Coordinates of C-alpha atoms and ligand atoms in Angstrom, one line a residue:
Chain A
V91 CA 0.0 0.0 0.0
L92 CA 2.8 2.3 0.9
S93 CA 4.6 1.7 -2.3
R94 CA 1.4 2.2 -4.3
G95 CA 0.7 5.4 -2.4
F96 CA 4.2 6.5 -3.3
K97 CA 3.7 5.6 -6.9
N98 CA 0.5 7.6 -7.0
A99 CA 2.1 10.6 -5.4
T100 CA 4.9 10.4 -8.0
L101 CA 2.3 10.3 -10.8
A102 CA 0.4 13.2 -9.2
L103 CA 3.5 15.3 -9.2
Q104 CA 3.9 14.6 -12.9
G105 CA 0.3 15.7 -13.4
K106 CA -0.8 12.1 -14.0
A107 CA -2.8 9.4 -12.3
R108 CA -3.3 5.6 -12.6
L109 CA -6.9 4.6 -13.0
S110 CA -7.5 2.4 -10.1
E111 CA -10.4 0.4 -8.7
E112 CA -11.0 3.2 -6.1
S113 CA -10.8 6.1 -8.5
L114 CA -13.1 4.3 -11.0
S115 CA -15.8 3.0 -8.7
P116 CA -17.7 6.3 -8.2
A117 CA -17.6 7.0 -11.9
L118 CA -18.8 3.5 -12.6
R119 CA -21.7 3.9 -10.3
E120 CA -22.6 7.2 -12.0
V121 CA -22.4 5.8 -15.5
R122 CA -24.4 2.8 -14.5
T123 CA -27.3 5.0 -13.2
S124 CA -27.2 7.1 -16.3
L125 CA -27.3 4.2 -18.7
L126 CA -30.2 2.6 -16.8
Q127 CA -32.1 5.9 -16.9
A128 CA -31.4 5.9 -20.6
D129 CA -33.2 2.5 -20.9
V130 CA -30.1 0.5 -21.7
E131 CA -30.9 -3.1 -20.7
L132 CA -29.5 -4.2 -17.4
G133 CA -27.4 -7.1 -18.8
V134 CA -26.0 -4.9 -21.5
V135 CA -25.1 -2.2 -18.9
K136 CA -23.2 -4.7 -16.8
A137 CA -21.3 -6.1 -19.7
F138 CA -20.5 -2.7 -21.0
L139 CA -19.2 -1.4 -17.7
A140 CA -17.1 -4.5 -17.2
Q141 CA -15.6 -4.1 -20.6
V142 CA -14.7 -0.4 -20.2
K143 CA -13.4 -1.0 -16.6
E144 CA -11.1 -3.7 -17.8
K145 CA -9.8 -1.5 -20.6
S146 CA -9.3 1.5 -18.3
L147 CA -7.9 -0.2 -15.1
G148 CA -4.2 0.5 -14.8
E149 CA -4.2 3.1 -17.5
I150 CA -2.0 6.1 -16.7
V151 CA -3.8 9.3 -17.7
P152 CA -2.7 12.9 -17.7
L153 CA -4.7 15.1 -15.4
K154 CA -4.1 18.3 -17.4
V155 CA -4.8 18.9 -21.0
A156 CA -1.6 20.0 -22.7
G157 CA -1.3 23.7 -23.1
Q158 CA -4.6 24.4 -21.3
S159 CA -5.6 24.9 -17.7
I160 CA -8.4 22.3 -17.8
K161 CA -8.1 19.8 -15.0
L162 CA -9.3 16.3 -15.6
S163 CA -10.1 13.7 -13.0
P164 CA -9.8 9.9 -13.3
Q165 CA -13.6 10.0 -13.4
D166 CA -13.5 12.3 -16.5
W167 CA -11.2 9.8 -18.2
F168 CA -13.6 7.0 -17.4
V169 CA -16.5 8.8 -18.9
K170 CA -14.5 9.6 -22.0
A171 CA -13.6 5.9 -22.3
C172 CA -17.3 5.1 -22.0
Y173 CA -18.2 7.5 -24.8
D174 CA -15.5 6.1 -27.1
E175 CA -16.6 2.5 -26.3
L176 CA -20.3 3.4 -26.9
C177 CA -19.5 4.8 -30.3
E178 CA -17.4 1.8 -31.1
L179 CA -20.1 -0.7 -30.0
M180 CA -22.8 1.0 -32.0
G181 CA -20.7 0.9 -35.1
P182 CA -19.4 0.1 -37.6
V183 CA -21.9 2.3 -39.4
D184 CA -23.8 0.3 -42.0
T185 CA -26.8 2.2 -43.3
S186 CA -26.9 0.4 -46.6
L187 CA -29.9 -1.3 -48.1
D188 CA -29.5 -4.2 -50.5
L189 CA -31.2 -2.9 -53.6
D190 CA -29.9 -5.3 -56.2
G191 CA -33.0 -7.5 -56.4
R192 CA -35.4 -7.5 -59.3
P193 CA -37.2 -6.1 -57.4
A194 CA -35.4 -5.6 -54.1
V195 CA -37.6 -6.3 -51.1
I196 CA -37.7 -4.5 -47.7
L197 CA -39.8 -6.2 -45.0
M198 CA -40.9 -3.9 -42.1
V199 CA -41.6 -5.6 -38.8
G200 CA -42.0 -4.6 -35.1
L201 CA -44.3 -4.1 -32.1
Q202 CA -47.6 -2.3 -32.3
G203 CA -47.4 1.5 -32.8
S204 CA -43.6 1.6 -33.2
G205 CA -43.8 3.5 -36.5
K206 CA -43.6 0.9 -39.2
T207 CA -46.3 2.4 -41.6
T208 CA -44.9 5.9 -41.2
T209 CA -41.3 4.7 -41.7
S210 CA -42.3 2.7 -44.8
G211 CA -43.5 5.9 -46.3
K212 CA -40.3 7.7 -45.3
I213 CA -38.1 5.0 -46.8
A214 CA -40.2 5.0 -50.0
K215 CA -39.8 8.7 -50.4
M216 CA -36.1 8.6 -49.7
L217 CA -35.6 5.9 -52.3
A218 CA -37.8 7.7 -54.8
G219 CA -35.6 10.7 -54.3
E220 CA -32.5 8.5 -55.2
G221 CA -34.0 7.6 -58.5
K222 CA -35.6 4.3 -57.4
K223 CA -39.2 3.2 -58.2
P224 CA -40.6 1.9 -55.0
L225 CA -43.9 0.0 -54.5
L226 CA -45.4 0.1 -51.1
V227 CA -47.4 -3.0 -49.9
A228 CA -50.3 -2.6 -47.4
A229 CA -50.0 -6.0 -45.7
D230 CA -51.6 -5.0 -42.4
I231 CA -55.1 -6.4 -42.9
Y232 CA -56.0 -6.3 -39.2
R233 CA -55.7 -2.7 -37.8
P234 CA -58.7 -0.5 -38.7
A235 CA -57.8 1.7 -41.6
A236 CA -54.2 0.5 -41.8
V237 CA -54.5 0.1 -45.5
D238 CA -56.1 3.6 -45.8
Q239 CA -53.2 5.0 -43.8
L240 CA -50.5 3.6 -46.1
Q241 CA -52.5 4.6 -49.2
T242 CA -52.9 8.1 -47.9
L243 CA -49.1 8.3 -47.3
G244 CA -48.5 6.8 -50.8
R245 CA -50.6 9.5 -52.4
K246 CA -48.8 12.2 -50.5
I247 CA -45.4 11.1 -51.7
G248 CA -46.4 9.9 -55.1
V249 CA -45.6 6.2 -54.6
P250 CA -48.0 3.5 -55.6
V251 CA -49.5 1.2 -52.9
F252 CA -50.3 -2.4 -53.6
H253 CA -53.4 -3.9 -51.9
Q254 CA -56.1 -6.3 -52.7
P255 CA -59.1 -7.0 -50.5
D256 CA -59.7 -10.5 -48.9
T257 CA -56.1 -11.5 -49.4
N258 CA -53.8 -12.7 -46.6
P259 CA -50.5 -10.8 -45.9
V260 CA -48.3 -13.6 -47.3
E261 CA -50.2 -13.7 -50.5
L262 CA -50.3 -9.9 -50.7
A263 CA -46.5 -9.8 -50.5
R264 CA -46.1 -12.5 -53.1
L265 CA -48.5 -10.8 -55.5
A266 CA -46.9 -7.4 -54.9
V267 CA -43.5 -8.7 -56.0
I268 CA -45.0 -10.0 -59.2
Q269 CA -46.8 -6.7 -59.7
A270 CA -43.5 -4.8 -59.2
R271 CA -41.8 -6.9 -61.9
N272 CA -44.6 -6.4 -64.3
T273 CA -44.8 -2.6 -63.8
G274 CA -41.1 -1.9 -63.6
R275 CA -41.0 -1.1 -59.9
D276 CA -37.5 -1.9 -58.5
V277 CA -38.0 -1.9 -54.7
V278 CA -40.9 -3.4 -52.8
I279 CA -41.5 -2.2 -49.2
V280 CA -43.8 -4.5 -47.3
D281 CA -45.6 -2.8 -44.3
T282 CA -46.9 -5.4 -41.8
A283 CA -49.1 -5.3 -38.8
G284 CA -47.7 -4.6 -35.4
R285 CA -47.3 -7.9 -33.5
L286 CA -46.3 -9.3 -30.1
T287 CA -43.4 -11.8 -29.9
V288 CA -45.6 -14.0 -27.7
D289 CA -48.2 -14.2 -30.5
E290 CA -47.1 -17.4 -32.2
A291 CA -49.5 -17.1 -35.1
M292 CA -48.4 -13.6 -35.9
M293 CA -44.7 -14.4 -35.6
Q294 CA -45.3 -17.4 -37.9
E295 CA -47.1 -15.1 -40.4
V296 CA -44.1 -12.8 -40.7
A297 CA -41.8 -15.7 -41.0
D298 CA -44.0 -17.0 -43.8
I299 CA -43.9 -13.6 -45.6
K300 CA -40.1 -13.8 -45.4
A301 CA -39.9 -17.3 -46.6
T302 CA -42.2 -16.4 -49.6
V303 CA -40.6 -13.2 -50.9
Q304 CA -37.1 -13.7 -49.5
P305 CA -36.4 -10.1 -48.7
K306 CA -32.7 -9.0 -48.7
N307 CA -33.7 -6.4 -46.2
V308 CA -35.7 -7.0 -43.0
L309 CA -35.9 -3.9 -40.9
F310 CA -37.0 -4.1 -37.2
V311 CA -38.8 -0.8 -36.4
V312 CA -38.6 0.1 -32.7
D313 CA -39.8 3.1 -30.6
A314 CA -36.9 5.0 -29.0
M315 CA -38.8 5.1 -25.7
I316 CA -38.9 1.3 -25.3
G317 CA -37.6 0.1 -22.0
Q318 CA -35.9 -3.0 -20.7
D319 CA -38.2 -5.1 -23.0
A320 CA -36.1 -4.0 -26.0
V321 CA -33.7 -7.0 -25.7
R322 CA -36.3 -9.6 -25.2
T323 CA -38.3 -8.3 -28.1
A324 CA -35.4 -7.7 -30.5
K325 CA -34.0 -11.2 -29.8
A326 CA -37.3 -12.8 -30.5
F327 CA -37.7 -11.0 -33.8
D328 CA -34.0 -11.7 -34.7
D329 CA -34.2 -15.4 -33.8
R330 CA -37.3 -15.7 -36.0
L331 CA -36.3 -13.4 -38.9
D332 CA -32.6 -12.7 -38.8
F333 CA -33.3 -9.0 -39.5
T334 CA -30.7 -7.1 -41.4
G335 CA -31.0 -3.9 -39.4
F336 CA -33.2 -1.8 -37.2
V337 CA -34.8 1.7 -37.2
L338 CA -35.2 3.7 -34.0
T339 CA -38.2 6.0 -34.3
K340 CA -39.5 9.1 -32.4
L341 CA -36.1 10.4 -31.6
D342 CA -37.5 13.9 -32.0
G343 CA -38.7 13.6 -28.4
D344 CA -36.6 13.3 -25.3
A345 CA -36.4 9.5 -25.0
R346 CA -32.7 8.7 -24.5
G347 CA -32.9 5.8 -26.9
G348 CA -30.7 3.3 -24.9
A349 CA -32.5 0.5 -26.9
A350 CA -30.0 1.3 -29.7
L351 CA -27.1 0.1 -27.6
S352 CA -29.0 -2.9 -26.2
I353 CA -30.3 -4.1 -29.5
K354 CA -27.0 -3.7 -31.3
S355 CA -25.0 -5.4 -28.7
V356 CA -27.3 -8.3 -28.3
T357 CA -28.2 -9.0 -31.9
G358 CA -25.1 -7.5 -33.6
K359 CA -27.4 -6.0 -36.2
P360 CA -26.7 -2.3 -37.2
V361 CA -28.9 0.7 -36.6
K362 CA -29.9 1.7 -40.2
F363 CA -32.0 4.8 -39.8
L364 CA -33.4 7.2 -37.1
G365 CA -37.0 8.4 -37.2
Q366 CA -37.0 12.1 -36.4
G367 CA -40.6 13.2 -36.9
E368 CA -44.1 12.4 -38.2
G369 CA -43.5 13.9 -41.7
M370 CA -42.2 12.0 -44.6
D371 CA -38.9 13.7 -44.5
G372 CA -38.3 12.8 -40.8
I373 CA -35.7 10.2 -41.4
E374 CA -31.9 10.2 -41.4
A375 CA -29.1 7.6 -41.7
F376 CA -27.6 6.5 -38.4
R377 CA -24.5 8.1 -37.0
P378 CA -23.2 6.8 -33.6
E379 CA -21.9 10.1 -32.1
G380 CA -25.2 11.9 -31.6
L381 CA -26.9 8.8 -30.1
A382 CA -23.9 7.9 -28.0
Q383 CA -24.0 11.3 -26.3
R384 CA -27.7 11.1 -25.9
I385 CA -27.5 7.7 -24.2
L386 CA -24.6 8.5 -22.0
G387 CA -26.5 11.7 -20.9
Chain B
R96 CA -25.9 -1.7 2.7
L97 CA -27.9 -1.7 5.9
L98 CA -28.2 -5.4 6.5
G99 CA -24.7 -6.4 5.5
R100 CA -25.4 -10.2 5.7
P101 CA -24.2 -12.1 2.6
L102 CA -27.5 -14.0 2.3
D103 CA -29.6 -10.8 2.4
E104 CA -27.2 -9.2 0.0
A105 CA -27.8 -11.8 -2.7
A106 CA -31.5 -11.8 -2.2
T107 CA -31.6 -8.0 -2.4
E108 CA -29.6 -8.0 -5.6
D109 CA -32.0 -10.5 -7.1
L110 CA -34.9 -8.2 -6.2
E111 CA -33.0 -5.2 -7.6
E112 CA -32.6 -7.1 -10.9
V113 CA -36.3 -8.0 -11.1
L114 CA -37.4 -4.4 -10.4
L115 CA -34.9 -2.8 -12.9
R116 CA -35.8 -5.3 -15.6
A117 CA -39.5 -4.4 -15.0
D118 CA -38.8 -0.7 -15.9
V119 CA -39.3 0.4 -12.3
G120 CA -36.3 2.7 -12.7
V121 CA -33.2 3.3 -10.6
Q122 CA -34.5 5.8 -8.1
T123 CA -37.8 4.0 -7.4
T124 CA -35.9 0.7 -7.1
E125 CA -33.5 2.2 -4.6
R126 CA -36.4 3.6 -2.6
L127 CA -38.2 0.3 -2.5
L128 CA -35.0 -1.7 -1.7
D129 CA -34.2 0.7 1.2
K130 CA -37.6 -0.2 2.7
V131 CA -36.9 -3.9 2.1
R132 CA -33.5 -3.7 3.8
R133 CA -35.0 -2.1 6.9
A134 CA -37.2 -5.2 7.3
G135 CA -36.2 -7.7 9.9
A136 CA -33.5 -10.2 9.2
D137 CA -36.0 -13.1 8.9
A138 CA -38.6 -11.1 6.9
D139 CA -39.9 -12.5 3.6
L140 CA -38.2 -9.8 1.4
R141 CA -40.4 -10.4 -1.5
A142 CA -43.6 -10.0 0.6
V143 CA -42.2 -6.8 2.1
L144 CA -41.5 -5.5 -1.4
R145 CA -45.0 -6.5 -2.7
D146 CA -46.5 -4.6 0.2
E147 CA -44.4 -1.5 -0.4
M148 CA -45.3 -1.5 -4.1
T149 CA -49.0 -1.9 -3.4
A150 CA -48.7 0.9 -0.8
I151 CA -47.7 3.2 -3.7
L152 CA -50.5 2.2 -6.0
E153 CA -53.5 1.6 -3.7
P154 CA -53.8 5.0 -2.0
V155 CA -54.1 6.8 -5.3
H156 CA -56.3 4.1 -6.9
V157 CA -59.6 5.3 -8.3
P158 CA -61.7 3.3 -10.8
F159 CA -63.0 4.7 -14.0
R160 CA -66.6 5.7 -13.3
P161 CA -68.5 8.1 -15.5
G162 CA -70.7 10.4 -13.6
E163 CA -74.1 12.0 -14.2
G164 CA -75.0 14.4 -17.0
I165 CA -72.8 14.6 -20.1
W166 CA -69.5 12.9 -19.0
V167 CA -66.7 14.2 -21.2
V168 CA -63.4 12.2 -21.4
L169 CA -60.4 13.7 -23.1
V170 CA -57.8 11.1 -24.2
V171 CA -54.2 12.2 -24.7
G172 CA -50.7 10.7 -25.1
V173 CA -47.7 10.3 -27.3
N174 CA -47.8 8.8 -30.8
G175 CA -48.8 5.2 -31.1
S176 CA -49.5 4.6 -27.4
G177 CA -53.0 3.2 -28.1
K178 CA -55.4 6.2 -27.7
T179 CA -57.7 5.5 -30.6
T180 CA -57.9 1.7 -29.8
T181 CA -58.6 2.4 -26.1
I182 CA -61.4 4.8 -27.0
G183 CA -63.0 2.1 -29.2
K184 CA -62.8 -0.4 -26.4
L185 CA -64.1 2.1 -23.8
A186 CA -67.0 3.0 -26.1
A187 CA -68.1 -0.6 -26.4
R188 CA -67.9 -1.0 -22.6
L189 CA -69.9 2.1 -21.9
K190 CA -72.5 1.3 -24.5
G191 CA -72.9 -2.1 -22.8
E192 CA -73.5 -0.3 -19.5
G193 CA -76.4 1.5 -21.1
R194 CA -74.7 4.9 -21.9
K195 CA -75.4 6.8 -25.1
V196 CA -71.8 7.4 -26.4
L197 CA -70.5 9.9 -28.9
L198 CA -66.9 9.8 -30.2
A199 CA -65.2 13.0 -31.3
A200 CA -62.6 12.5 -34.0
G201 CA -60.1 15.0 -32.6
D202 CA -57.1 13.7 -34.5
T203 CA -57.5 15.7 -37.6
F204 CA -53.9 15.5 -38.5
R205 CA -52.6 11.9 -39.0
A206 CA -53.3 9.9 -42.2
A207 CA -56.5 7.9 -41.9
A208 CA -57.0 8.8 -38.2
E209 CA -60.6 9.6 -38.8
Q210 CA -61.3 6.4 -40.7
Q211 CA -59.6 4.4 -38.0
L212 CA -61.9 5.9 -35.3
S213 CA -65.0 5.6 -37.5
T214 CA -64.3 1.9 -37.8
W215 CA -64.2 1.6 -34.1
A216 CA -67.5 3.6 -33.8
D217 CA -69.1 1.0 -36.1
R218 CA -67.7 -1.9 -34.1
A219 CA -68.9 -0.4 -30.8
G220 CA -72.2 0.6 -32.3
V221 CA -71.9 4.3 -31.2
D222 CA -72.1 7.7 -32.9
I223 CA -69.1 9.7 -34.0
L224 CA -68.6 13.3 -35.0
V225 CA -66.0 13.8 -37.8
L226 CA -65.1 17.0 -39.5
D227 CA -62.9 17.4 -42.6
E228 CA -59.3 16.4 -42.4
G229 CA -57.2 19.3 -41.2
A230 CA -60.1 20.8 -39.3
D231 CA -59.2 22.5 -36.0
P232 CA -59.4 19.9 -33.1
G233 CA -61.0 22.6 -31.0
A234 CA -63.8 22.8 -33.6
V235 CA -64.3 19.1 -33.4
A236 CA -64.5 19.3 -29.6
Y237 CA -67.0 22.1 -29.9
K238 CA -69.2 20.4 -32.4
A239 CA -69.2 17.1 -30.5
L240 CA -70.4 18.7 -27.3
E241 CA -73.0 20.7 -29.2
R242 CA -74.3 17.5 -30.8
A243 CA -74.3 15.6 -27.5
Q244 CA -76.3 18.4 -25.9
A245 CA -78.8 18.3 -28.8
E246 CA -79.1 14.6 -29.2
G247 CA -78.9 13.4 -25.6
H248 CA -75.5 11.6 -25.5
D249 CA -74.3 11.2 -22.0
V250 CA -70.7 10.2 -22.6
V251 CA -68.4 12.0 -25.1
L252 CA -64.9 10.4 -25.7
V253 CA -62.6 12.9 -27.4
D254 CA -59.7 11.4 -29.4
T255 CA -56.6 13.6 -30.0
A256 CA -53.6 13.3 -32.3
G257 CA -50.5 11.6 -30.8
R258 CA -47.9 14.2 -29.8
L259 CA -44.4 14.1 -28.2
Q260 CA -44.5 15.9 -24.8
T261 CA -41.6 18.1 -25.7
R262 CA -43.4 19.8 -28.6
K263 CA -44.6 22.9 -26.8
P264 CA -47.1 24.2 -29.5
L265 CA -48.8 20.7 -29.6
M266 CA -49.0 20.7 -25.8
E267 CA -50.6 24.1 -25.9
E268 CA -53.1 22.8 -28.4
L269 CA -54.3 20.4 -25.7
G270 CA -54.8 23.3 -23.3
K271 CA -56.9 25.0 -26.0
I272 CA -59.0 21.9 -26.6
R273 CA -59.7 21.6 -22.9
R274 CA -60.7 25.3 -22.7
V275 CA -63.2 24.8 -25.6
L276 CA -64.7 21.8 -23.9
D277 CA -65.1 23.7 -20.7
K278 CA -66.6 26.7 -22.5
V279 CA -69.3 24.6 -24.2
H280 CA -70.0 22.4 -21.2
P281 CA -68.7 23.9 -17.9
G282 CA -66.8 21.4 -16.0
A283 CA -65.7 19.4 -19.0
P284 CA -63.5 17.5 -19.5
H285 CA -64.5 15.5 -16.4
E286 CA -61.8 12.9 -17.1
T287 CA -58.5 13.4 -18.9
L288 CA -56.7 10.1 -19.5
L289 CA -53.1 9.8 -20.4
V290 CA -52.6 6.7 -22.5
L291 CA -49.1 5.2 -21.8
D292 CA -47.5 2.4 -23.8
G293 CA -46.8 -0.4 -21.4
T294 CA -43.5 -1.2 -23.2
M295 CA -42.0 2.2 -22.5
G296 CA -39.1 2.8 -20.2
Q297 CA -38.0 5.9 -18.2
N298 CA -39.4 8.4 -20.7
G299 CA -42.8 7.7 -19.0
M300 CA -42.0 10.1 -16.2
S301 CA -41.4 12.9 -18.7
Q302 CA -44.6 12.1 -20.6
A303 CA -46.7 12.1 -17.4
T304 CA -45.1 15.3 -16.1
L305 CA -45.4 17.4 -19.2
F306 CA -48.9 16.1 -20.2
H307 CA -50.1 16.8 -16.7
E308 CA -48.8 20.4 -17.0
A309 CA -50.5 20.9 -20.4
T310 CA -53.9 19.6 -19.2
P311 CA -54.5 18.3 -15.7
L312 CA -54.7 14.5 -15.9
T313 CA -57.3 12.6 -13.8
G314 CA -55.9 9.1 -14.7
V315 CA -53.7 6.9 -16.8
V316 CA -54.4 4.0 -19.1
V317 CA -51.5 1.5 -19.6
T318 CA -51.7 -0.4 -22.9
K319 CA -50.0 -3.4 -24.4
L320 CA -49.5 -5.2 -21.1
D321 CA -50.5 -8.4 -23.0
G322 CA -46.9 -8.4 -24.3
T323 CA -43.7 -9.2 -22.4
A324 CA -43.1 -5.7 -20.9
K325 CA -44.1 -5.1 -17.2
G326 CA -45.0 -1.4 -17.2
G327 CA -43.0 -0.7 -14.0
M328 CA -42.8 2.9 -14.8
I329 CA -46.2 3.5 -13.4
L330 CA -44.9 3.1 -9.9
A331 CA -42.8 6.2 -10.2
I332 CA -45.6 8.1 -11.9
S333 CA -48.1 7.1 -9.2
N334 CA -45.7 7.9 -6.5
E335 CA -44.6 11.3 -7.7
L336 CA -47.6 12.6 -9.5
K337 CA -50.3 10.8 -7.5
L338 CA -51.9 9.8 -10.8
P339 CA -54.2 6.7 -10.6
V340 CA -53.9 4.0 -13.3
K341 CA -57.6 3.5 -14.1
L342 CA -57.6 1.1 -17.1
V343 CA -55.3 -1.5 -18.7
G344 CA -55.1 -2.5 -22.3
L345 CA -54.6 -6.2 -22.8
G346 CA -54.9 -6.6 -26.6
E347 CA -56.2 -5.2 -29.8
K348 CA -59.8 -6.5 -29.7
V349 CA -62.8 -4.6 -28.5
G350 CA -63.1 -6.5 -25.3
D351 CA -59.4 -6.2 -24.3
L352 CA -59.8 -3.5 -21.6
R353 CA -59.7 -4.1 -17.9
D354 CA -60.0 -2.1 -14.7
F355 CA -56.6 -1.6 -13.1
D356 CA -56.0 -3.9 -10.2
P357 CA -53.0 -2.8 -8.1
K358 CA -52.4 -6.2 -6.4
A359 CA -52.6 -8.2 -9.7
F360 CA -50.3 -5.7 -11.3
V361 CA -47.7 -6.1 -8.6
D362 CA -47.9 -9.9 -8.6
A363 CA -47.4 -10.0 -12.3
L364 CA -44.4 -7.7 -12.0
L365 CA -42.7 -9.7 -9.3
Ligands
GTP516 N1 -42.9 12.3 -33.5 C1 -42.7 11.2 -34.3 N2 -43.8 10.4 -34.5 C2 -43.7 9.3 -35.3 C3 -42.4 8.9 -35.8 N3 -42.6 7.7 -36.5 C4 -43.9 7.5 -36.4 N4 -44.6 8.4 -35.6 C5 -46.0 8.5 -35.2 O1 -46.2 7.4 -34.4 C6 -47.6 6.9 -34.6 C7 -47.5 5.4 -34.9 O2 -47.0 5.3 -36.2 P1 -47.4 4.2 -37.2 O3 -46.6 4.3 -38.4 O4 -48.9 4.1 -37.4 O5 -46.9 2.9 -36.4 P2 -47.1 1.4 -36.8 O6 -45.9 0.7 -36.3 O7 -47.3 1.2 -38.2 O8 -48.3 0.9 -35.9 P3 -49.1 -0.4 -36.0 O9 -49.3 -0.7 -37.5 O10 -50.4 -0.2 -35.3 O11 -48.3 -1.4 -35.4 C8 -48.2 7.8 -35.6 O12 -48.8 8.9 -34.9 C9 -47.0 8.4 -36.4 O13 -47.2 9.6 -37.0 C10 -41.3 9.7 -35.5 O14 -40.1 9.4 -35.9 N5 -41.5 10.8 -34.7
GTP517 N1 -51.2 -5.8 -28.1 C1 -51.8 -4.6 -27.9 N2 -51.8 -3.7 -28.9 C2 -52.5 -2.5 -28.6 C3 -53.1 -2.2 -27.4 N3 -53.7 -1.0 -27.5 C4 -53.4 -0.6 -28.7 N4 -52.7 -1.5 -29.4 C5 -52.2 -1.4 -30.8 O1 -51.2 -0.4 -30.8 C6 -51.3 0.2 -32.1 C7 -51.5 1.7 -32.0 O2 -52.8 2.0 -31.5 P1 -53.6 3.3 -31.8 O3 -54.9 3.2 -31.1 O4 -53.6 3.6 -33.2 O5 -52.6 4.3 -31.0 P2 -52.7 5.9 -31.0 O6 -52.2 6.4 -29.7 O7 -54.2 6.3 -31.3 O8 -51.8 6.3 -32.1 P3 -51.6 7.8 -32.8 O9 -53.0 8.3 -33.0 O10 -51.0 7.5 -34.1 O11 -50.8 8.6 -31.9 C8 -52.4 -0.5 -32.9 O12 -51.8 -1.5 -33.7 C9 -53.2 -1.1 -31.8 O13 -53.9 -2.2 -32.3 C10 -53.0 -3.2 -26.3 O14 -53.5 -3.1 -25.2 N5 -52.4 -4.4 -26.6
MG518 MG1 -48.9 0.3 -39.2
MG519 MG1 -54.9 7.6 -32.7

């Protein structure tokens, strides 16, 4: 202890410190609380902190920023390490869609009310703006006026919407792909009903849609305000569908969006887009920095 | 740690995990566990916890019970939380209780919002007042109450557009709708229900706080508890804002609406 105390004193005289168990533990506690308040899932928080702690322990860090009078504490260094780790974990950035198919197919899935229909419209508008010819498919035959909703959005953005009465969702998707080929549409975006992961029939339905039209893109649409259930739900959708990426919606509010870290770290799938409003332009490609700061708080 | 015995430590950590995973949140979890730790060394920790949680929910608990005269219910909440569906279910329930229900299609903004509510009106067998898309929600509120007074409806359920609580102009619009209701029928709205998505996390506190400031809430509806989320956020909301949870949404069909039962809720959470 004496020799360590001596070593610490020596470092302090040099304007440095070694990140130790003691100096890190208050910072660890603080970051843990912040991440939980940001809705990062408990298991993910524990694993994340263990990882950053392991990387930081024993590090010798300067307590002054060169050439400036800013004083930094070991805690500050730990928070910076957390921010860097968060950015790294939520990357690498992959906001691409596989649009090579004839037509390319994007399947939209998620819990009730997460923003699938709205996001389908946004993606259609975005792709149309990039010179693509999207076709929207209204495959939610359950929710009152769900088809009307997508058709209204389609009219607004000038994108055709495929629907046929008295046809089940699997068949609707299949027919839509044929329709797309016949009418020269090169991307098919399939909007589906919100569903619970414990609803076996509905999970089977979306698995059947996937098996039938073999989409190269399956996007899991999730509300940024989702709590600890994010991991359970994402895992269930991923196990069933092996989604290619997810979209975090309603980020124009003050939800911290910790689900982004939870879902990425548990499924390994990238965040593709961020929903930033109700209008058809309210979507942007994912960048880790903004979200990392928001989650860390 | 107050108890400091290894056995209690592990048990307490298990309970902490259960609470955090149920979206109870860090502060409320700490508060609850503090009470648990003060319990005797041989106490049933889980039972103590259950009592503490029920003690938060029961004192503020008030059931949903429409009163005499024209009972006006304003339904508010963030986007996609389940307002329109809840109104449909509530309409059917009230009709079954012999009330003459009128729905007011106050979401004049979102695509097909009016068609969605109209479908529910058909399902529940109740009347609905709809104006053209883009009409002022205050005008819808006004016309709906006028019609209720003229035609003898004794319950009016007012749907509103989803809105994020941080959008000040949209929150002010709610205040305006409330003033219109009060002007046409003094005392209205008699009930203002905040619809909360049961899958949400810590943002629930911000929602409840800011919606309560925009228009005084009389109760909360928690939806989507038929999924895997536990809805633990309502403990903090009940505790700090003294808001009662009146109804629970347990599915997407017309009958999937229950009265809130504090004991059942706590048992399901633990
Ligand atoms: N503020 C905001 N609102 C959004 C966003 N995305 C969707 N919404 C709103 O959220 C609500 C639900 O959106 P929908 O697109 O109907 O959600 P959904 O997943 O299709 O719902 P279901 O089909 O019922 O499962 C609507 O009021 C949308 O306008 C967003 O990024 N920001
Ligand atoms: N599983 C389940 N789904 C629900 C429940 N309540 C509503 N939903 C579903 O959630 C989705 C959104 O419901 P809406 O009633 O449109 O929600 P809203 O708050 O009116 O949405 P906006 O008007 O767009 O803000 C729909 O798919 C509903 O069927 C519930 O208790 N359980
Ligand atoms: Mg939809
Ligand atoms: Mg609605």
